[in-house]
mmCIF file of N, CA and C in Angstrom:
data_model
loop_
_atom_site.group_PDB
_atom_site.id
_atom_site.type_symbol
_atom_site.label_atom_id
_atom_site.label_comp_id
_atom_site.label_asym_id
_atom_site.label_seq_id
_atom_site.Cartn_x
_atom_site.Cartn_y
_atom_site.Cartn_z
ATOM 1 N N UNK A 407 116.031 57.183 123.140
ATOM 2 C CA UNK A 407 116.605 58.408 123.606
ATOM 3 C C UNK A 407 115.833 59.580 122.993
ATOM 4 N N UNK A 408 115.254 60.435 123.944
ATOM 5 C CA UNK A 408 114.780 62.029 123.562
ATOM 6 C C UNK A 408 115.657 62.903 123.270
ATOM 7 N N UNK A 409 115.660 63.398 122.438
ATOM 8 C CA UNK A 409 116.304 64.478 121.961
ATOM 9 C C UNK A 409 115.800 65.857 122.290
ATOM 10 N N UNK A 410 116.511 66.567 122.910
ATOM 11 C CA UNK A 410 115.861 67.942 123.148
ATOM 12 C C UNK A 410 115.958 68.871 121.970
ATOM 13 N N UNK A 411 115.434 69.103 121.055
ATOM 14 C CA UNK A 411 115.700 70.628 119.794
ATOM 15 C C UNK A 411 114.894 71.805 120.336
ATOM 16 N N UNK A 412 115.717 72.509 120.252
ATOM 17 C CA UNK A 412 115.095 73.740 121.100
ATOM 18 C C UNK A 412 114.529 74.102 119.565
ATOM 19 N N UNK A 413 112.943 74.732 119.670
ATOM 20 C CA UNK A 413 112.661 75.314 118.829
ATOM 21 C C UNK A 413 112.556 76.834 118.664
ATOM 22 N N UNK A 414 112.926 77.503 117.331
ATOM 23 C CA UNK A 414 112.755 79.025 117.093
ATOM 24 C C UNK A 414 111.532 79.473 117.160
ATOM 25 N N UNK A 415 111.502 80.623 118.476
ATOM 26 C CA UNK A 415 110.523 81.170 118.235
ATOM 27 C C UNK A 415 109.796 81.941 117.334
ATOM 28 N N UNK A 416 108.550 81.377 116.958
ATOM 29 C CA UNK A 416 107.765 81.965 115.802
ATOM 30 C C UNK A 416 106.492 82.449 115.851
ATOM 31 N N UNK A 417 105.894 83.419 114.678
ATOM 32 C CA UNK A 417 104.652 83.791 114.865
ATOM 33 C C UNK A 417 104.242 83.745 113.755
ATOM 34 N N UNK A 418 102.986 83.240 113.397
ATOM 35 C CA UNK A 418 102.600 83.040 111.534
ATOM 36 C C UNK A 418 101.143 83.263 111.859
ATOM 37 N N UNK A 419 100.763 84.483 110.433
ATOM 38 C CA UNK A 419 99.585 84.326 110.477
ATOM 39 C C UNK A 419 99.036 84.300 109.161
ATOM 40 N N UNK A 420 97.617 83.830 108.665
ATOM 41 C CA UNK A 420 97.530 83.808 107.684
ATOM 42 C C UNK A 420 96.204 84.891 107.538
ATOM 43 N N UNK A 421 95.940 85.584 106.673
ATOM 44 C CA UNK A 421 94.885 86.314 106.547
ATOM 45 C C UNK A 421 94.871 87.240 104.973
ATOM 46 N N UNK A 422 93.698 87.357 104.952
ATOM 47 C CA UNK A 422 93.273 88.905 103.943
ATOM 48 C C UNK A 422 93.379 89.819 104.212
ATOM 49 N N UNK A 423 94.013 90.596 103.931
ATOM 50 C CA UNK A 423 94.511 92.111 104.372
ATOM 51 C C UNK A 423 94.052 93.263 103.955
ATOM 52 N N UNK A 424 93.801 93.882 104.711
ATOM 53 C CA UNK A 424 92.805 95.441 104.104
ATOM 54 C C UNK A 424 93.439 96.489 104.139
ATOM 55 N N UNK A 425 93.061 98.029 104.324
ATOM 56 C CA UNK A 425 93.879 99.137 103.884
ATOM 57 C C UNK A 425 94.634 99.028 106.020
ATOM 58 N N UNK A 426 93.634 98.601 106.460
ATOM 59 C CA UNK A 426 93.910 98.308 107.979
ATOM 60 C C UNK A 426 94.969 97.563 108.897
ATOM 61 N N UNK A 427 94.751 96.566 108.040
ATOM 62 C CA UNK A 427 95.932 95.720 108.491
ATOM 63 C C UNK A 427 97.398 95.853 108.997
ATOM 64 N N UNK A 428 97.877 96.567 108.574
ATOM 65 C CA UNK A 428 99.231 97.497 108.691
ATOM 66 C C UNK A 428 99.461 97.332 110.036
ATOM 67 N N UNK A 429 98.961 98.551 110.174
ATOM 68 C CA UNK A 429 98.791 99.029 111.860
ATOM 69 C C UNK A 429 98.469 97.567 112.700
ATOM 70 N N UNK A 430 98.064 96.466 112.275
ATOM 71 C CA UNK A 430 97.678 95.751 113.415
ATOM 72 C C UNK A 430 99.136 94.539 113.475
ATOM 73 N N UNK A 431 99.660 94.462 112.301
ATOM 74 C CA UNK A 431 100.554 93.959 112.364
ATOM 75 C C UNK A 431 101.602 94.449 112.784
ATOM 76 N N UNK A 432 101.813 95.619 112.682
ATOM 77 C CA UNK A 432 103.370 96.232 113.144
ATOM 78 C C UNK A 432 102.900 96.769 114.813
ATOM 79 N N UNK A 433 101.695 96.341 115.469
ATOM 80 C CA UNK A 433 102.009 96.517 116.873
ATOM 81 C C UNK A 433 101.882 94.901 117.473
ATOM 82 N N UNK A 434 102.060 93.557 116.351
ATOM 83 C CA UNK A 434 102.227 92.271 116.740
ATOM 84 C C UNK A 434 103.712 92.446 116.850
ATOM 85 N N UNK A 435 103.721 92.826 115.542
ATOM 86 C CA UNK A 435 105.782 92.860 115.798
ATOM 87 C C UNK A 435 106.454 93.736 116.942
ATOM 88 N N UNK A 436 106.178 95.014 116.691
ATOM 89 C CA UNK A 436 106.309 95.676 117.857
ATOM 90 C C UNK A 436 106.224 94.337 119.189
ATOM 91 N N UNK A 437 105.112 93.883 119.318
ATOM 92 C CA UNK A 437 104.881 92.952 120.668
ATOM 93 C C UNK A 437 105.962 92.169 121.301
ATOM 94 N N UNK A 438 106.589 91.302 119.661
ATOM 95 C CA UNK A 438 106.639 90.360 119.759
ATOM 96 C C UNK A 438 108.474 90.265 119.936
ATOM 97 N N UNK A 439 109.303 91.996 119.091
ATOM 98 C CA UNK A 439 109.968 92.375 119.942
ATOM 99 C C UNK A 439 110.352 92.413 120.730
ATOM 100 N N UNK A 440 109.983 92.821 121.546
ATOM 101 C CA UNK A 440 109.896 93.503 122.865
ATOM 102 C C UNK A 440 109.881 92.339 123.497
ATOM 103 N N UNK A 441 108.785 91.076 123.751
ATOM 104 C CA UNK A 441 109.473 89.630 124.149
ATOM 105 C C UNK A 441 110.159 89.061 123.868
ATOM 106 N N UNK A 442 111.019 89.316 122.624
ATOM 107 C CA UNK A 442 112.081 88.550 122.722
ATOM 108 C C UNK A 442 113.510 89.479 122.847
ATOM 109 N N UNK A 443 113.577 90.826 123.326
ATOM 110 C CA UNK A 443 114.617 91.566 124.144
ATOM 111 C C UNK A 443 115.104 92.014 122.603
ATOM 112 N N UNK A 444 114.191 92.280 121.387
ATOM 113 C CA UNK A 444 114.838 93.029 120.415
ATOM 114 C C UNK A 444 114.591 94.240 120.207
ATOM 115 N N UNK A 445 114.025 94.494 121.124
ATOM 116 C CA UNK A 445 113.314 96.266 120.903
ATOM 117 C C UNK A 445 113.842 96.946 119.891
ATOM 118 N N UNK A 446 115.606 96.823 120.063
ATOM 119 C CA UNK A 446 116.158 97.913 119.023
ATOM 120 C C UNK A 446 116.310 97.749 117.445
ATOM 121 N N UNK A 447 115.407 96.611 117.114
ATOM 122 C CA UNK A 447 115.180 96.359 115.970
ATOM 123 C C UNK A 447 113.318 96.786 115.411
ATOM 124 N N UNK A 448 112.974 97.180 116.357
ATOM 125 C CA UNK A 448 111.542 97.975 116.080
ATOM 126 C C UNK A 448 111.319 98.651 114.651
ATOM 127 N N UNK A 449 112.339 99.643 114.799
ATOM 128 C CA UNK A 449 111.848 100.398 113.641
ATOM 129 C C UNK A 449 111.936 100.046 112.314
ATOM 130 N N UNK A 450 113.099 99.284 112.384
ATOM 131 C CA UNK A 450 113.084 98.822 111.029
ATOM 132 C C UNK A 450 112.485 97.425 110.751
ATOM 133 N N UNK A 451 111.877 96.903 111.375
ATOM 134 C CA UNK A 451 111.271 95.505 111.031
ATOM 135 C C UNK A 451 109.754 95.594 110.999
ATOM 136 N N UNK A 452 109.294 96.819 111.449
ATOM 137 C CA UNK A 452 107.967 97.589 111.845
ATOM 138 C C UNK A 452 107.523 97.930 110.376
ATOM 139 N N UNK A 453 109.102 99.077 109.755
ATOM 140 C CA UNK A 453 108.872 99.638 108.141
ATOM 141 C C UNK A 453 108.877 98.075 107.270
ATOM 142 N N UNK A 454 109.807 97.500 106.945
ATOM 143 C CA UNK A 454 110.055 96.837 106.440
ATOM 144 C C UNK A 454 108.584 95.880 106.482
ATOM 145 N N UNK A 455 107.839 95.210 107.435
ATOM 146 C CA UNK A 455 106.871 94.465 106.944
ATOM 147 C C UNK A 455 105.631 95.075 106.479
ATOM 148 N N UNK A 456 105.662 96.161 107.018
ATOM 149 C CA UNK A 456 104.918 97.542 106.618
ATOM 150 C C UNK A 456 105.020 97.489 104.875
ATOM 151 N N UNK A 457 106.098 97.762 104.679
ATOM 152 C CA UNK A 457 106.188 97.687 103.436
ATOM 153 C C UNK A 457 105.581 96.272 102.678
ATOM 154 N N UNK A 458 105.973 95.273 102.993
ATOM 155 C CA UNK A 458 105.746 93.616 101.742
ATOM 156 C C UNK A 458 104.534 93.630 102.306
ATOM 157 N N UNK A 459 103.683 94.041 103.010
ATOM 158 C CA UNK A 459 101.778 93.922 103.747
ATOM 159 C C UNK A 459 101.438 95.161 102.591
ATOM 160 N N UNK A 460 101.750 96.215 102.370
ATOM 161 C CA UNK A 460 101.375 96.870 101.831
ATOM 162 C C UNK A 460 101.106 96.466 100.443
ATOM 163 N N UNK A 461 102.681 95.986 100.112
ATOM 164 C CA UNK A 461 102.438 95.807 98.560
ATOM 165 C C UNK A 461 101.403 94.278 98.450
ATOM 166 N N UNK A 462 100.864 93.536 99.408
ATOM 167 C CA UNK A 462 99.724 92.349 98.962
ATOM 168 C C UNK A 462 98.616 93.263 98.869
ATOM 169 N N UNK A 463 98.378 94.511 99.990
ATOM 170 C CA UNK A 463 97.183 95.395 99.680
ATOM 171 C C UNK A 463 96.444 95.829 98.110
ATOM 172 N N UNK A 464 98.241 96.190 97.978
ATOM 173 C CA UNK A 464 97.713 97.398 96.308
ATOM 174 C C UNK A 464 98.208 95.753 95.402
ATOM 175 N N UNK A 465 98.544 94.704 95.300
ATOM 176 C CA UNK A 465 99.318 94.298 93.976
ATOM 177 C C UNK A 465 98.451 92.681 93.503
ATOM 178 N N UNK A 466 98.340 92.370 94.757
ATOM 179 C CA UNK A 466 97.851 90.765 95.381
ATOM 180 C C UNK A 466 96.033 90.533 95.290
ATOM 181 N N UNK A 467 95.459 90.470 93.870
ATOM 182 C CA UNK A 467 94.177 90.708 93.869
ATOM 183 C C UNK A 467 93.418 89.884 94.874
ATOM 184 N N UNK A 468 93.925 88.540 95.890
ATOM 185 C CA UNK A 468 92.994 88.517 96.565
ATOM 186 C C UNK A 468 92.984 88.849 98.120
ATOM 187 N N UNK A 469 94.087 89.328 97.775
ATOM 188 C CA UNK A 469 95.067 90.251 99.111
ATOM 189 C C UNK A 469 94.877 89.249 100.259
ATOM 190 N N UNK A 470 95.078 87.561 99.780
ATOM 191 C CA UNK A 470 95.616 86.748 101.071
ATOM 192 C C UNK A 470 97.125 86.898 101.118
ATOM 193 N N UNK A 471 97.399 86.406 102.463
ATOM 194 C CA UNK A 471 98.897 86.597 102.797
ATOM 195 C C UNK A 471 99.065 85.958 104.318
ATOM 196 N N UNK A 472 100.163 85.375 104.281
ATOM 197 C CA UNK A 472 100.768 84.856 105.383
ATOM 198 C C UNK A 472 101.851 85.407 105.726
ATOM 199 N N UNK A 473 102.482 86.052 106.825
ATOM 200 C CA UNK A 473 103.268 86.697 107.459
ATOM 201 C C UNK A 473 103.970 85.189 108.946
ATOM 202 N N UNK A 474 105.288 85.686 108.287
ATOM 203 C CA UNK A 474 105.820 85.057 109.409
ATOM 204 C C UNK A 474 106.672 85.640 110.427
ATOM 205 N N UNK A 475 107.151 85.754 111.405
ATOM 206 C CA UNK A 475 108.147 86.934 112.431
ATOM 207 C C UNK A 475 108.691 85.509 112.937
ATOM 208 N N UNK A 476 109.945 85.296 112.672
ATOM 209 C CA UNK A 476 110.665 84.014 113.184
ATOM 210 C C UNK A 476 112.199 84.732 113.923
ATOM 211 N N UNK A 477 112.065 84.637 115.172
ATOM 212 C CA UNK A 477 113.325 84.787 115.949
ATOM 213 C C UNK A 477 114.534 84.322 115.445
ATOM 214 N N UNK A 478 115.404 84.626 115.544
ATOM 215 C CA UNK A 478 116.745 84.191 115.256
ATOM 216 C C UNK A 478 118.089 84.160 116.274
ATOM 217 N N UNK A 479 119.088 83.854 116.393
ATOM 218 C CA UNK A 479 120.101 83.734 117.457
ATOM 219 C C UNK A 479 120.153 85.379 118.012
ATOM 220 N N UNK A 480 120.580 86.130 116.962
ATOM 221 C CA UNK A 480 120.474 87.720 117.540
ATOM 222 C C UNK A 480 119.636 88.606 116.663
ATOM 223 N N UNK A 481 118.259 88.392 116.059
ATOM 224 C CA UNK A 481 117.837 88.736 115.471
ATOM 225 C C UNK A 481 116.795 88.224 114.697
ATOM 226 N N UNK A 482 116.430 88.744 113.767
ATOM 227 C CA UNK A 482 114.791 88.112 113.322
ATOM 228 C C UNK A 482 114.678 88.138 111.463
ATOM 229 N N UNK A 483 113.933 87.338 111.397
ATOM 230 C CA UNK A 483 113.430 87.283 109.730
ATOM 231 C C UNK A 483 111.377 87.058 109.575
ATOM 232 N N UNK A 484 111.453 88.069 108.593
ATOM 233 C CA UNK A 484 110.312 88.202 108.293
ATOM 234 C C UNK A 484 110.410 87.850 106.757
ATOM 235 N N UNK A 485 109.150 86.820 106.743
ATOM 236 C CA UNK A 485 108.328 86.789 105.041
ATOM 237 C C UNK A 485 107.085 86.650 105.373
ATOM 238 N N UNK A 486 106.748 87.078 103.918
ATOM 239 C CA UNK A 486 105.586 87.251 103.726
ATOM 240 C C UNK A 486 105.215 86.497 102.446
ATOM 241 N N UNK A 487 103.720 85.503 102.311
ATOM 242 C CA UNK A 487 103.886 85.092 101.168
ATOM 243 C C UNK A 487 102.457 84.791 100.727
ATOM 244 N N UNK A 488 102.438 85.092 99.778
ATOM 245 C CA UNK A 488 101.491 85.100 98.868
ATOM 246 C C UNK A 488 100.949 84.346 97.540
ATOM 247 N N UNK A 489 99.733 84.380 97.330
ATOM 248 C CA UNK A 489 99.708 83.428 96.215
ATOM 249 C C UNK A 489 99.741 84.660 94.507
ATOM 250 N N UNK A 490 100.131 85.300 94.767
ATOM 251 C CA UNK A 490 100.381 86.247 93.372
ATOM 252 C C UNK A 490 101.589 85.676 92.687
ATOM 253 N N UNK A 491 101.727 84.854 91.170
ATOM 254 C CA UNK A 491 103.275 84.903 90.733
ATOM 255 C C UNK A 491 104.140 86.314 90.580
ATOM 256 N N UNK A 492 103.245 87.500 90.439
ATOM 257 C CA UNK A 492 103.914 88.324 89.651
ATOM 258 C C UNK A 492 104.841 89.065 90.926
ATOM 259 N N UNK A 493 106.320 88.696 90.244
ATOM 260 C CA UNK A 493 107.588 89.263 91.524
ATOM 261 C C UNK A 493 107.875 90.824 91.534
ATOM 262 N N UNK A 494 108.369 91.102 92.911
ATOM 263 C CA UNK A 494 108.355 92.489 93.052
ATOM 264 C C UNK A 494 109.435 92.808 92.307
ATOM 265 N N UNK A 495 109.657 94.075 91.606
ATOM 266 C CA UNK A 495 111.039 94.577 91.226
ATOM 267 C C UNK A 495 111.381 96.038 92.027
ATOM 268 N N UNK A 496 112.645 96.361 92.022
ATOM 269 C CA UNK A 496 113.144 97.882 91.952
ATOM 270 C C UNK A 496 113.158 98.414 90.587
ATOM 271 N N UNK A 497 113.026 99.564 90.600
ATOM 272 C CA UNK A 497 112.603 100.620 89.906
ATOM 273 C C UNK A 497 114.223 100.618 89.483
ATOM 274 N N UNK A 498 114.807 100.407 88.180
ATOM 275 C CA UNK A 498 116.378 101.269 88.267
ATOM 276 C C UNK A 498 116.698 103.028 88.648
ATOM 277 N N UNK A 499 115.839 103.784 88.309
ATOM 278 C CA UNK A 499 115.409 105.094 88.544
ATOM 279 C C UNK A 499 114.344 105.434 89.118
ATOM 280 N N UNK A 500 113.592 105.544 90.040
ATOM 281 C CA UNK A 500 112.064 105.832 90.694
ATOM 282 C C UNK A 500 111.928 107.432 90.481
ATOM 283 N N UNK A 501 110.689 107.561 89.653
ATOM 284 C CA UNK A 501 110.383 108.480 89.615
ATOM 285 C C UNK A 501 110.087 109.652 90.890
ATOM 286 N N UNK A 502 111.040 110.681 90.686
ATOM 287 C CA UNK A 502 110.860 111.511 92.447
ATOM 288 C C UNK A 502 109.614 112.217 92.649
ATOM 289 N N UNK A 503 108.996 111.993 91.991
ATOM 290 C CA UNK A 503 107.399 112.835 91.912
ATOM 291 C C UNK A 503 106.245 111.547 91.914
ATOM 292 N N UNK A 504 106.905 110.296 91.550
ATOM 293 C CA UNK A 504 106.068 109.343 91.970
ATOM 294 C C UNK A 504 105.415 108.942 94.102
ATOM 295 N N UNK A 505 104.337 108.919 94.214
ATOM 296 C CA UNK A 505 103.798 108.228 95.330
ATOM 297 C C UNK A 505 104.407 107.414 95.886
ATOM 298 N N UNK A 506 104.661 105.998 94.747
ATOM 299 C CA UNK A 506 104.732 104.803 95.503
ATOM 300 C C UNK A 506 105.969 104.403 94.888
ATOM 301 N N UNK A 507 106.876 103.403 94.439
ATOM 302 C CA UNK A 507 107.456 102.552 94.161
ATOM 303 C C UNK A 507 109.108 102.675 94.847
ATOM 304 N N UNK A 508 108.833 102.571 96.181
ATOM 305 C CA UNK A 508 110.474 103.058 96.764
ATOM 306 C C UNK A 508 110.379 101.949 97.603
ATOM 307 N N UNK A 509 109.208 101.428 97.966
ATOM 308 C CA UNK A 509 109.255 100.403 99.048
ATOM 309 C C UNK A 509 110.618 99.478 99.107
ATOM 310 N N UNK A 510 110.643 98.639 98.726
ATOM 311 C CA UNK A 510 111.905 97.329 98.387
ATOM 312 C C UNK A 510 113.377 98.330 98.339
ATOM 313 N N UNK A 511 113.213 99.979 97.496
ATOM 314 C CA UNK A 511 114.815 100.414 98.037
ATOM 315 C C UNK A 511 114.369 100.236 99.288
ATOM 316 N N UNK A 512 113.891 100.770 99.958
ATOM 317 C CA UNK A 512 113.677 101.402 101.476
ATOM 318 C C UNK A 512 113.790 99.971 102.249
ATOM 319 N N UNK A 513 113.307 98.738 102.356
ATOM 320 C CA UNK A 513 113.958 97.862 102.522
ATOM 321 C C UNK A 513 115.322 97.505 102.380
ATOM 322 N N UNK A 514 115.999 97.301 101.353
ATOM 323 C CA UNK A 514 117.197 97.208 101.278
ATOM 324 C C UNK A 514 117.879 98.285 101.607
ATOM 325 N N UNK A 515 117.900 99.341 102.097
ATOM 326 C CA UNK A 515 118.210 100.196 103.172
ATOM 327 C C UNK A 515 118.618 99.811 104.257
ATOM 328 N N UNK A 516 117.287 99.083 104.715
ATOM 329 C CA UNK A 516 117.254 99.524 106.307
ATOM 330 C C UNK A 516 117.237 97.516 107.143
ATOM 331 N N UNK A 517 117.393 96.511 105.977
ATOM 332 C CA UNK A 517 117.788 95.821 106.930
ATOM 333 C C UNK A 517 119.086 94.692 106.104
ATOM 334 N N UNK A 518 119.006 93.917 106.691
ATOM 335 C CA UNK A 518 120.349 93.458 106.635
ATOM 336 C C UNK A 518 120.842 92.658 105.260
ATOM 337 N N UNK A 519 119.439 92.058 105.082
ATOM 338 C CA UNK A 519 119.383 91.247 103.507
ATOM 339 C C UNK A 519 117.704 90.726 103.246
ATOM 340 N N UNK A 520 117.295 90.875 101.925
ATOM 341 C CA UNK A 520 116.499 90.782 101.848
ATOM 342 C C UNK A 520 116.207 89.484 100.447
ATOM 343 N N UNK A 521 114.957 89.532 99.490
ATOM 344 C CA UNK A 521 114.984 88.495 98.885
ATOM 345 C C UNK A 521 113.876 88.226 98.578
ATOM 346 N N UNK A 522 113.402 87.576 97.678
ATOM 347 C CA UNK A 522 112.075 86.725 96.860
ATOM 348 C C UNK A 522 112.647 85.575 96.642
ATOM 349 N N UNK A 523 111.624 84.652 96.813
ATOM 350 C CA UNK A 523 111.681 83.365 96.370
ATOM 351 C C UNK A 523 110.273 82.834 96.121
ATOM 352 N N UNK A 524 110.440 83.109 94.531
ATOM 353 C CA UNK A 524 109.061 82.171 93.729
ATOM 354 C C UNK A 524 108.647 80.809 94.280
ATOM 355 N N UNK A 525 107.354 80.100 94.526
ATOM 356 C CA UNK A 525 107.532 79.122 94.295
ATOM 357 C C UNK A 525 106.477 78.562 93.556
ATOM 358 N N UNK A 526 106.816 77.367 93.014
ATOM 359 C CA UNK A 526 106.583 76.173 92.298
ATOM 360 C C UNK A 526 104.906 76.346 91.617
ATOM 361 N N UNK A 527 103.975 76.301 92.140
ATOM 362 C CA UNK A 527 102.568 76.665 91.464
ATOM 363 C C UNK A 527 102.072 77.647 91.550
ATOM 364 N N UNK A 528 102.972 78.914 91.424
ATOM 365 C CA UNK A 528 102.773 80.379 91.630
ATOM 366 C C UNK A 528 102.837 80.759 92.833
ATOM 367 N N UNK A 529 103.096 82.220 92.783
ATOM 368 C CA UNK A 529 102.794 83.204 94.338
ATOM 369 C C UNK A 529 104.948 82.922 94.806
ATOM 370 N N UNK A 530 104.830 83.839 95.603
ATOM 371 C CA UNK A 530 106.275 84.081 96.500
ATOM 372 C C UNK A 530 106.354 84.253 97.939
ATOM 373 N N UNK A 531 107.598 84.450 98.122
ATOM 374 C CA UNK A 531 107.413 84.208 99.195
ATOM 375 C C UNK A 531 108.648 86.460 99.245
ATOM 376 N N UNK A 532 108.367 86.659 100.079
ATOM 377 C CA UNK A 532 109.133 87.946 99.886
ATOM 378 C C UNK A 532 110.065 87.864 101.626
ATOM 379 N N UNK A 533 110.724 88.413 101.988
ATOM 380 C CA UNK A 533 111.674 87.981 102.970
ATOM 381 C C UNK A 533 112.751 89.055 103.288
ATOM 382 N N UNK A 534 112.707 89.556 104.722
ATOM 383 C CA UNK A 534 113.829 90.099 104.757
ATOM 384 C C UNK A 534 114.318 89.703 106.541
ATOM 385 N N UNK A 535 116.139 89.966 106.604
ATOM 386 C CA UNK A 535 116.264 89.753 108.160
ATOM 387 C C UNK A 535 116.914 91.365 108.809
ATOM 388 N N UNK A 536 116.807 91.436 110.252
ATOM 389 C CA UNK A 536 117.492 92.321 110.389
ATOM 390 C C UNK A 536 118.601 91.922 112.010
ATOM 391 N N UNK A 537 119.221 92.400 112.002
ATOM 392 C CA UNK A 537 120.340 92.066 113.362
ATOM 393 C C UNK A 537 121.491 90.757 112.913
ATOM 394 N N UNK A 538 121.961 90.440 114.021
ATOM 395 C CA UNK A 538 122.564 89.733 113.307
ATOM 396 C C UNK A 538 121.941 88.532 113.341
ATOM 397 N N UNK A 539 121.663 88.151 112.147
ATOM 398 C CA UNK A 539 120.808 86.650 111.350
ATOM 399 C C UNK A 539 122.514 85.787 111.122
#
């Protein structure tokens, strides 16, 4: 007997990421949206991977990274993962004259739940969902 398992639609890529990359990923997501009838989750899944691509840019000395965009029943989850051990934190206070370190609030903002998960011979995996997961 065959079993039918419907599988979740997914998109994974693996690559080195440059100051460029950004932009090419958040018009995959953007894409990939939009085929699967989530449009109204654009903006924030656009910032949000925007953000964990960014931080492999500045943090991840060999700035590889795998990005995943995995569909969900009404909604989507993104990680990103890397071979860096060293885990992201929030700032308890972020300096308001500082540039950078708001990313991860600004995530936990804007989607539904988010998360790190170390694993086992270094590097993480960073993760967030938005809609209903």
């Amino acid at each position: 007997m065959k079993l039918n398992i419907p599988r979740t639609p997914q998109y994974r890529l693996h690559l080195a990421v440059g100051e460029h990359s950004v932009q090419h990923i958040r018009r995959i997501v953007r894409s990939l949206l939009g085929e699967w009838g989530l449009a109204e989750l654009t903006f924030a899944v656009e910032l949000g991977v925007s953000e964990l691509v960014t931080n492999v840019v500045r943090h991840v000395p060999d700035r590889r990274c795998t990005v995943v965009v995995a569909r969900r029943t009404a909604g989507v989850r993104v990680e990103v993962t890397d071979g860096f051990r060293r885990l992201p934190s929030m700032p308890d206070e972020p300096d308001p004259e500082a540039e950078s370190g708001r990313g991860l609030a600004l995530l936990d903002a804007l989607t539904g739940k988010w998360g790190v998960t170390p694993w086992g011979g270094g590097g993480k995996t960073v993760w967030f969902e938005c809609g209903d997961v």
